[in-house]
Amino acid sequence: MQTSTRERIVVATARLLQRQGYVGTGIKQIAKESQATLGSIYHFFPGGKEAVAVAAIRHGDQEFAALLKESLDSEPDPAEAVLSCTRELAAGLKESGWVDGCPVTAAALETLGVESDLQQACADALNGWERLVRDKLLGCGFAADDARELATTVISAIEGAEVTAQVNRSEEPLLAVGRQLARLIRSYGIDPPRR
Amino acid sequence: MQTSTRERIVVATARLLQRQGYVGTGIKQIAKESQATLGSIYHFFPGGKEAVAVAAIRHGDQEFAALLKESLDSEPDPAEAVLSCTRELAAGLKESGWVDGCPVTAAALETLGVESDLQQACADALNGWERLVRDKLLGCGFAADDARELATTVISAIEGAEVTAQVNRSEEPLLAVGRQLARLIRSYGIDPPRR
DNA sequence: TCCCGACTAGAACGAACGCTCTATCTAGTG
DNA sequence: CACTAGATAGAGCGTTCGTTCTAGTCGGGA
């Protein structure tokens, strides 16, 4: 067996969570989709459904962080980097038939009322992504306050643009937001570092 | 009876939807919360749960559109108008204990896979809000293309900022995004119309 | 007075939910 | 070979889901 049963469960759950949320995803559906059985799931995750979801959210977190980091590292100019990131997200979203959106938003919104590990995992993911953007901006010479506000704006706007793109089944919202974010970053008039 | 049973059902459902999404909200919970009975709900909404949800989404749509329109009309300068809007949203979010977020996002994300009236209602809401912003910008002398892209960005960013604010239980993301959006709008260098 | 449509009320149904339980299989160790 | 911990397998538990159904209440026109 190439991939462990545990890993198959986590990956399948991550995909299901981003498509139909936490409440909409059943343990038995996870079992079927991951080619595992109920016994296996409860063996690896004695915490039940929520424990599986937490692991899946963390998986989606790392996956998106890797994509984001790759985009940010590929371009020295932060404005270009954000553009490249939105382009990549738009392409991926279209390819999935507009269903594979942000891996944490759906789950996060459903578990807001209750204090849970799941909610914490979602918050950690969002804040981690924001930190990646902030560090990039700091490395390009932005002031600390500007970098922080811009990072929050970039992540929030991308988050919202992904939802808008999904609902309208169109790449345009993501691309338009990418262009405007690039303009906003450039408006600070900081020269991009040359390689 | 001051408010009709039908209205109570719609209002209660709208609040439940924005807090816990579509799948997470049960018909019986709607009945309890709205002081109605199952019979009443199915009497007014023969289409069942989805029909109730569609009416509730449309209600939330109009409610938010009214708030948005009020913010936009209160300030002649579009940048100031967006700032005022994010401030108002931040205050409302905090007051609700970070649970009453965007009325359609949660429901929209859960019903992406299937072609449904509910999904259409969510798309209509988002596009309607975007149009409000676009018309404001057009009225201020923005070029058609700029107004369209900016409107998409404003709505998407606010949408995402609201999620970020909820997850972090903080007003700051909404306020920061508001400031950056104002800066972006001003970067076009178009003089705000004087009253 | 009767009646009828609008509305209220909640018992009951089959399906699906998360989870527990026992049983079986498998790989590694003595 | 026997033994055991790890992993797999799924029947079945109690509960809740959305929906259907029958029964009852009530005000106003014939």
Coordinates of C-alpha atoms (C1' of nucleotides) in Angstrom, one line a residue:
Chain A
M1 CA 0.0 0.0 0.0
Q2 CA 1.6 3.3 -1.1
T3 CA -0.4 5.7 1.1
S4 CA -1.3 4.8 4.7
T5 CA -4.9 4.4 5.7
R6 CA -4.6 7.3 8.1
E7 CA -3.3 9.6 5.3
R8 CA -6.1 8.5 2.9
I9 CA -8.6 9.4 5.6
V10 CA -7.1 12.9 6.2
V11 CA -6.8 13.7 2.5
A12 CA -10.3 12.6 1.6
T13 CA -11.7 14.5 4.6
A14 CA -9.9 17.6 3.6
R15 CA -11.4 17.5 0.2
L16 CA -14.9 16.8 1.5
L17 CA -14.7 19.5 4.1
Q18 CA -13.8 22.2 1.5
R19 CA -16.6 21.1 -0.7
Q20 CA -19.5 20.6 1.7
G21 CA -18.4 21.9 5.1
Y22 CA -18.2 20.1 8.5
V23 CA -21.8 19.4 9.2
G24 CA -22.5 18.4 5.6
T25 CA -19.8 15.7 5.7
G26 CA -20.6 12.4 7.3
I27 CA -18.3 9.9 8.9
K28 CA -19.6 7.2 6.7
Q29 CA -19.0 9.3 3.6
I30 CA -15.5 9.8 4.7
A31 CA -15.1 6.0 5.1
K32 CA -16.4 5.4 1.6
E33 CA -14.4 8.1 0.0
S34 CA -11.1 7.2 1.7
Q35 CA -11.6 3.4 1.1
A36 CA -11.4 3.0 4.9
T37 CA -13.9 1.5 7.3
L38 CA -15.6 3.0 10.3
G39 CA -13.4 0.8 12.5
S40 CA -10.2 2.2 11.0
I41 CA -11.3 5.8 11.3
Y42 CA -12.2 5.4 15.0
H43 CA -8.9 3.5 15.5
F44 CA -6.8 6.3 14.2
F45 CA -9.0 9.1 15.5
P46 CA -10.4 8.2 18.9
G47 CA -11.7 11.7 19.1
G48 CA -14.3 10.9 16.5
K49 CA -15.5 13.2 13.7
E50 CA -14.1 16.4 15.1
A51 CA -10.6 14.9 15.5
V52 CA -10.6 13.8 11.9
A53 CA -11.8 17.2 10.8
V54 CA -9.0 18.9 12.8
A55 CA -6.4 16.8 11.1
A56 CA -7.9 17.5 7.7
I57 CA -8.0 21.2 8.3
R58 CA -4.4 21.2 9.3
H59 CA -3.6 19.3 6.2
G60 CA -5.4 21.8 4.0
D61 CA -3.7 24.6 5.9
Q62 CA -0.2 23.2 5.0
E63 CA -1.2 22.5 1.5
F64 CA -2.4 26.1 0.9
A65 CA 0.6 27.5 2.8
A66 CA 2.9 25.7 0.4
L67 CA 1.1 27.1 -2.6
L68 CA 1.2 30.6 -1.2
K69 CA 4.8 30.3 -0.3
E70 CA 5.7 29.1 -3.7
S71 CA 3.9 32.1 -5.3
L72 CA 5.5 34.5 -3.0
D73 CA 9.0 33.1 -3.5
S74 CA 8.7 33.0 -7.3
E75 CA 8.5 36.8 -7.7
P76 CA 10.7 39.3 -6.0
D77 CA 8.1 42.1 -6.4
P78 CA 5.3 41.5 -3.9
A79 CA 2.7 43.0 -6.2
E80 CA 3.6 40.5 -8.9
A81 CA 3.7 37.7 -6.3
V82 CA 0.1 38.4 -5.3
L83 CA -1.0 38.5 -9.0
S84 CA 0.7 35.2 -9.6
C85 CA -1.0 33.7 -6.6
T86 CA -4.5 34.8 -7.6
R87 CA -3.9 33.5 -11.1
E88 CA -2.9 30.1 -9.8
L89 CA -5.9 30.0 -7.5
A90 CA -8.3 31.0 -10.3
A91 CA -6.9 28.2 -12.5
G92 CA -7.2 25.6 -9.8
L93 CA -10.7 26.7 -9.0
K94 CA -11.9 26.5 -12.6
E95 CA -10.2 23.1 -13.0
S96 CA -12.1 21.7 -10.1
G97 CA -15.4 22.8 -11.5
W98 CA -15.7 25.7 -9.0
V99 CA -16.0 23.3 -6.0
D100 CA -12.6 23.1 -4.4
G101 CA -12.4 26.5 -2.7
C102 CA -10.7 27.6 0.4
P103 CA -10.0 24.6 2.6
V104 CA -11.0 26.2 5.9
T105 CA -13.7 28.9 5.2
A106 CA -16.6 26.6 5.1
A107 CA -15.7 24.6 8.2
A108 CA -14.7 27.8 10.0
L109 CA -18.1 29.5 9.5
E110 CA -20.0 26.5 10.8
T111 CA -18.2 26.2 14.0
L112 CA -18.0 29.9 15.1
G113 CA -20.4 29.6 17.9
V114 CA -18.7 26.9 19.8
E115 CA -15.2 27.0 21.2
S116 CA -13.5 24.0 19.7
D117 CA -10.3 22.6 18.4
L118 CA -11.7 22.8 14.9
Q119 CA -12.3 26.5 15.2
Q120 CA -8.8 27.0 16.6
A121 CA -7.3 25.0 13.7
C122 CA -9.1 27.3 11.2
A123 CA -7.9 30.4 13.0
D124 CA -4.3 29.1 13.0
A125 CA -4.5 28.5 9.3
L126 CA -5.7 32.0 8.4
N127 CA -3.2 33.6 10.7
G128 CA -0.3 31.5 9.3
W129 CA -1.1 32.6 5.8
E130 CA -1.3 36.2 6.8
R131 CA 2.1 35.8 8.4
L132 CA 3.6 34.5 5.2
V133 CA 2.4 37.6 3.3
R134 CA 3.5 39.9 6.1
D135 CA 7.0 38.5 6.1
K136 CA 7.3 38.8 2.4
L137 CA 6.3 42.5 2.6
L138 CA 8.7 43.1 5.5
G139 CA 11.5 41.6 3.5
C140 CA 10.7 44.0 0.7
G141 CA 11.1 47.0 2.9
F142 CA 7.6 47.8 4.0
A143 CA 7.0 49.4 7.4
A144 CA 5.7 47.0 10.1
D145 CA 2.3 48.6 10.4
D146 CA 1.8 48.8 6.6
A147 CA 2.9 45.2 6.2
R148 CA 0.5 44.0 8.8
E149 CA -2.5 45.8 7.4
L150 CA -1.7 44.9 3.9
A151 CA -1.2 41.2 4.8
T152 CA -4.6 41.1 6.4
T153 CA -6.1 42.8 3.4
V154 CA -4.5 40.5 0.9
I155 CA -5.6 37.3 2.7
S156 CA -9.1 38.6 3.4
A157 CA -9.6 39.8 -0.2
I158 CA -8.3 36.5 -1.7
E159 CA -10.6 34.6 0.7
G160 CA -13.6 36.6 -0.3
A161 CA -12.7 36.6 -4.0
E162 CA -12.5 32.8 -4.0
V163 CA -16.1 32.7 -2.6
T164 CA -17.3 35.2 -5.2
A165 CA -15.6 33.3 -8.0
Q166 CA -17.2 30.0 -6.9
V167 CA -20.6 31.5 -6.6
N168 CA -20.4 33.1 -10.0
R169 CA -18.5 30.2 -11.6
S170 CA -16.0 32.6 -13.0
E171 CA -12.3 33.3 -12.8
E172 CA -12.8 37.1 -13.1
P173 CA -13.4 38.0 -9.5
L174 CA -10.1 36.4 -8.4
L175 CA -8.2 38.0 -11.3
A176 CA -9.8 41.4 -10.7
V177 CA -9.0 41.3 -7.0
G178 CA -5.5 40.2 -7.8
R179 CA -5.0 43.3 -10.1
Q180 CA -6.4 45.7 -7.5
L181 CA -4.3 44.2 -4.7
A182 CA -1.2 44.6 -6.9
R183 CA -2.2 48.2 -7.5
L184 CA -2.7 48.8 -3.7
I185 CA 0.7 47.3 -2.9
R186 CA 2.4 49.4 -5.6
S187 CA 0.7 52.5 -4.2
Y188 CA 3.2 52.4 -1.3
G189 CA 5.9 53.3 -3.8
I190 CA 8.5 50.9 -2.5
D191 CA 10.9 49.6 -5.0
P192 CA 10.9 45.9 -5.4
P193 CA 14.2 44.3 -4.5
R194 CA 16.2 43.2 -7.5
R195 CA 17.3 39.6 -7.4
Chain B
M1 CA -50.3 39.6 16.3
Q2 CA -47.8 42.2 15.3
T3 CA -45.6 40.2 13.0
S4 CA -47.0 37.5 10.8
T5 CA -46.1 33.9 11.4
R6 CA -44.6 33.8 7.9
E7 CA -42.4 36.7 8.7
R8 CA -41.2 35.3 12.0
I9 CA -40.2 32.1 10.2
V10 CA -38.2 34.0 7.6
V11 CA -36.4 36.2 10.1
A12 CA -35.5 33.4 12.4
T13 CA -34.3 31.3 9.6
A14 CA -32.1 34.1 8.3
R15 CA -30.4 34.5 11.6
L16 CA -29.9 30.7 12.0
L17 CA -28.5 30.4 8.5
Q18 CA -25.9 33.1 9.0
R19 CA -24.8 31.5 12.3
Q20 CA -24.7 27.9 11.5
G21 CA -25.2 27.5 7.7
Y22 CA -27.8 25.5 5.7
V23 CA -27.1 21.9 6.7
G24 CA -26.5 22.9 10.3
T25 CA -30.0 24.4 10.6
G26 CA -32.9 22.0 11.2
I27 CA -36.5 22.6 10.3
K28 CA -37.5 21.8 13.9
Q29 CA -35.0 24.3 15.2
I30 CA -36.5 26.9 12.9
A31 CA -39.9 26.0 14.3
K32 CA -38.8 26.4 17.9
E33 CA -36.9 29.6 17.3
S34 CA -39.7 31.3 15.3
Q35 CA -42.5 30.2 17.7
A36 CA -44.1 28.4 14.8
T37 CA -45.0 24.8 14.3
L38 CA -44.0 22.3 11.6
G39 CA -47.5 22.5 10.1
S40 CA -47.2 26.3 9.8
I41 CA -43.8 26.1 8.1
Y42 CA -44.9 23.6 5.5
H43 CA -48.1 25.5 5.0
F44 CA -46.3 28.7 4.1
F45 CA -43.4 27.0 2.4
P46 CA -44.6 23.8 0.5
G47 CA -41.2 23.6 -1.0
G48 CA -39.8 22.5 2.4
K49 CA -36.5 23.4 4.0
E50 CA -34.9 24.8 0.8
A51 CA -37.9 27.1 0.1
V52 CA -37.6 28.5 3.6
A53 CA -33.9 29.0 3.2
V54 CA -34.3 30.8 -0.1
A55 CA -36.8 33.2 1.4
A56 CA -34.4 33.8 4.4
I57 CA -31.4 34.4 2.1
R58 CA -33.4 36.9 0.1
H59 CA -34.4 38.6 3.4
G60 CA -30.8 38.8 4.5
D61 CA -29.8 40.0 1.1
Q62 CA -32.2 43.0 1.3
E63 CA -31.2 43.7 4.9
F64 CA -27.5 43.9 4.0
A65 CA -28.2 45.9 0.8
A66 CA -30.1 48.5 2.9
L67 CA -27.2 48.8 5.3
L68 CA -24.7 49.1 2.4
K69 CA -26.8 51.6 0.6
E70 CA -27.1 53.7 3.8
S71 CA -23.4 53.7 4.2
L72 CA -22.8 54.6 0.6
D73 CA -25.3 57.4 0.6
S74 CA -24.1 58.9 3.8
E75 CA -20.7 59.9 2.4
P76 CA -20.2 61.7 -0.9
D77 CA -16.6 60.4 -1.1
P78 CA -16.6 56.7 -2.0
A79 CA -13.5 56.0 0.0
E80 CA -15.1 57.5 3.1
A81 CA -18.2 55.5 2.4
V82 CA -16.4 52.2 2.4
L83 CA -14.6 53.1 5.6
S84 CA -18.0 53.9 7.2
C85 CA -19.4 50.6 6.0
T86 CA -16.6 48.5 7.5
R87 CA -16.8 50.4 10.8
E88 CA -20.5 49.7 11.0
L89 CA -20.0 46.0 10.1
A90 CA -17.2 45.7 12.7
A91 CA -19.4 47.2 15.4
G92 CA -22.4 44.9 14.5
L93 CA -20.2 41.9 14.4
K94 CA -18.7 42.6 17.8
E95 CA -22.1 43.3 19.3
S96 CA -23.4 39.9 18.2
G97 CA -20.5 38.1 19.9
W98 CA -18.8 37.5 16.5
V99 CA -21.5 35.1 15.3
D100 CA -23.8 37.2 13.0
G101 CA -21.5 37.4 10.0
C102 CA -22.4 37.6 6.3
P103 CA -25.9 36.3 5.8
V104 CA -25.2 34.3 2.7
T105 CA -21.6 33.1 2.7
A106 CA -22.1 30.1 4.9
A107 CA -25.1 28.9 3.0
A108 CA -23.5 29.6 -0.3
L109 CA -20.4 27.6 0.4
E110 CA -22.4 24.5 1.4
T111 CA -24.6 24.4 -1.7
L112 CA -21.9 25.0 -4.4
G113 CA -21.9 21.6 -5.8
V114 CA -25.6 21.4 -6.6
E115 CA -27.6 23.7 -9.0
S116 CA -30.3 25.0 -6.7
D117 CA -32.5 28.0 -6.1
L118 CA -30.6 28.5 -2.9
Q119 CA -27.3 28.9 -4.7
Q120 CA -28.9 31.2 -7.2
A121 CA -30.3 33.4 -4.4
C122 CA -26.8 33.7 -2.9
A123 CA -25.3 34.6 -6.2
D124 CA -28.0 37.3 -6.7
A125 CA -27.3 38.8 -3.3
L126 CA -23.5 39.1 -3.9
N127 CA -24.0 40.5 -7.4
G128 CA -26.6 43.0 -6.1
W129 CA -24.3 44.3 -3.5
E130 CA -21.5 44.6 -6.0
R131 CA -23.8 46.6 -8.2
L132 CA -24.6 49.1 -5.4
V133 CA -20.9 49.8 -5.0
R134 CA -20.3 50.0 -8.8
D135 CA -23.1 52.5 -9.3
K136 CA -21.7 54.6 -6.4
L137 CA -18.3 54.7 -8.1
L138 CA -19.8 55.4 -11.5
G139 CA -21.6 58.3 -10.0
C140 CA -18.4 59.7 -8.7
G141 CA -16.8 59.8 -12.1
F142 CA -14.9 56.4 -12.2
A143 CA -14.4 54.8 -15.5
A144 CA -16.7 51.8 -16.2
D145 CA -13.9 49.2 -16.1
D146 CA -12.3 50.6 -12.9
A147 CA -15.7 50.8 -11.2
R148 CA -16.4 47.2 -12.0
E149 CA -13.1 45.9 -10.8
L150 CA -13.1 48.0 -7.7
A151 CA -16.7 47.0 -6.8
T152 CA -15.7 43.3 -7.0
T153 CA -12.7 44.0 -4.9
V154 CA -14.6 45.9 -2.3
I155 CA -17.3 43.3 -1.8
S156 CA -14.9 40.4 -1.9
A157 CA -12.5 42.0 0.6
I158 CA -15.3 43.0 3.0
E159 CA -16.7 39.4 2.7
G160 CA -13.3 37.9 3.5
A161 CA -12.6 40.4 6.2
E162 CA -15.8 39.6 8.0
V163 CA -14.8 35.9 8.1
T164 CA -11.3 36.8 9.3
A165 CA -12.8 39.1 12.0
Q166 CA -15.2 36.4 13.1
V167 CA -12.5 33.7 13.4
N168 CA -10.2 36.0 15.3
R169 CA -13.0 37.6 17.3
S170 CA -11.6 41.0 16.6
E171 CA -12.7 44.1 14.8
E172 CA -9.2 44.8 13.5
P173 CA -9.4 42.8 10.2
L174 CA -12.5 44.7 9.1
L175 CA -11.1 48.1 10.1
A176 CA -7.7 47.4 8.5
V177 CA -9.3 46.2 5.2
G178 CA -11.5 49.3 5.3
R179 CA -8.5 51.6 5.5
Q180 CA -6.7 49.8 2.7
L181 CA -9.8 49.8 0.5
A182 CA -10.1 53.5 1.0
R183 CA -6.5 54.0 0.1
L184 CA -7.0 51.9 -3.1
I185 CA -10.0 53.9 -4.1
R186 CA -8.2 57.2 -3.5
S187 CA -5.2 55.9 -5.6
Y188 CA -7.3 56.6 -8.7
G189 CA -7.0 60.3 -7.9
I190 CA -10.6 61.1 -8.7
D191 CA -11.9 64.1 -6.8
P192 CA -14.9 63.2 -4.6
P193 CA -18.0 65.2 -5.7
R194 CA -18.8 68.0 -3.3
R195 CA -22.3 68.0 -1.9
Chain C
dT1 C1' -76.5 28.1 11.4
dC2 C1' -73.5 25.9 8.5
dC3 C1' -69.5 25.6 6.0
dC4 C1' -65.1 26.4 4.1
dG5 C1' -60.6 28.0 3.5
dA6 C1' -56.6 29.7 6.1
dC7 C1' -53.9 28.4 9.6
dT8 C1' -52.2 25.7 13.8
dA9 C1' -50.7 21.5 16.0
dG10 C1' -47.8 17.6 16.6
dA11 C1' -47.6 12.3 16.1
dA12 C1' -45.3 9.3 13.1
dC13 C1' -42.3 7.6 9.1
dG14 C1' -38.2 6.1 6.8
dA15 C1' -33.5 7.5 6.2
dA16 C1' -29.3 9.1 7.9
dC17 C1' -26.6 10.8 11.6
dG18 C1' -22.2 9.8 15.0
dC19 C1' -20.7 6.4 17.7
dT20 C1' -20.0 1.8 20.2
dC21 C1' -19.4 -2.8 20.0
dT22 C1' -17.7 -7.4 18.9
dA23 C1' -15.3 -10.2 15.7
dT24 C1' -11.7 -11.0 12.5
dC25 C1' -7.5 -10.5 10.1
dT26 C1' -2.4 -9.4 10.0
dA27 C1' 2.5 -8.7 11.2
dG28 C1' 6.1 -9.1 14.4
dT29 C1' 8.1 -11.3 18.6
dG30 C1' 9.3 -15.0 21.9
Chain D
dC1 C1' 4.4 -22.4 16.6
dA2 C1' 1.7 -19.5 19.9
dC3 C1' 0.8 -15.0 21.5
dT4 C1' -0.3 -10.2 21.1
dA5 C1' -0.9 -5.4 19.7
dG6 C1' -2.3 -3.0 15.7
dA7 C1' -5.5 -2.6 12.2
dT8 C1' -9.7 -3.8 9.6
dA9 C1' -14.6 -4.9 9.2
dG10 C1' -19.5 -3.8 9.7
dA11 C1' -23.8 -4.8 12.4
dG12 C1' -26.5 -2.2 15.4
dC13 C1' -27.4 1.5 19.1
dG14 C1' -30.1 5.7 20.1
dT15 C1' -31.0 10.1 18.1
dT16 C1' -32.2 13.4 14.9
dC17 C1' -33.1 14.6 10.2
dG18 C1' -36.9 16.4 6.6
dT19 C1' -41.2 15.3 5.4
dT20 C1' -46.0 13.6 5.5
dC21 C1' -50.2 13.1 7.5
dT22 C1' -54.5 13.6 10.2
dA23 C1' -56.9 16.4 13.3
dG24 C1' -58.3 20.6 15.3
dT25 C1' -59.1 25.8 15.7
dC26 C1' -61.0 30.0 14.1
dG27 C1' -63.3 34.0 11.6
dG28 C1' -66.4 35.5 8.1
dG29 C1' -69.7 34.9 4.0
dA30 C1' -73.9 32.3 2.5

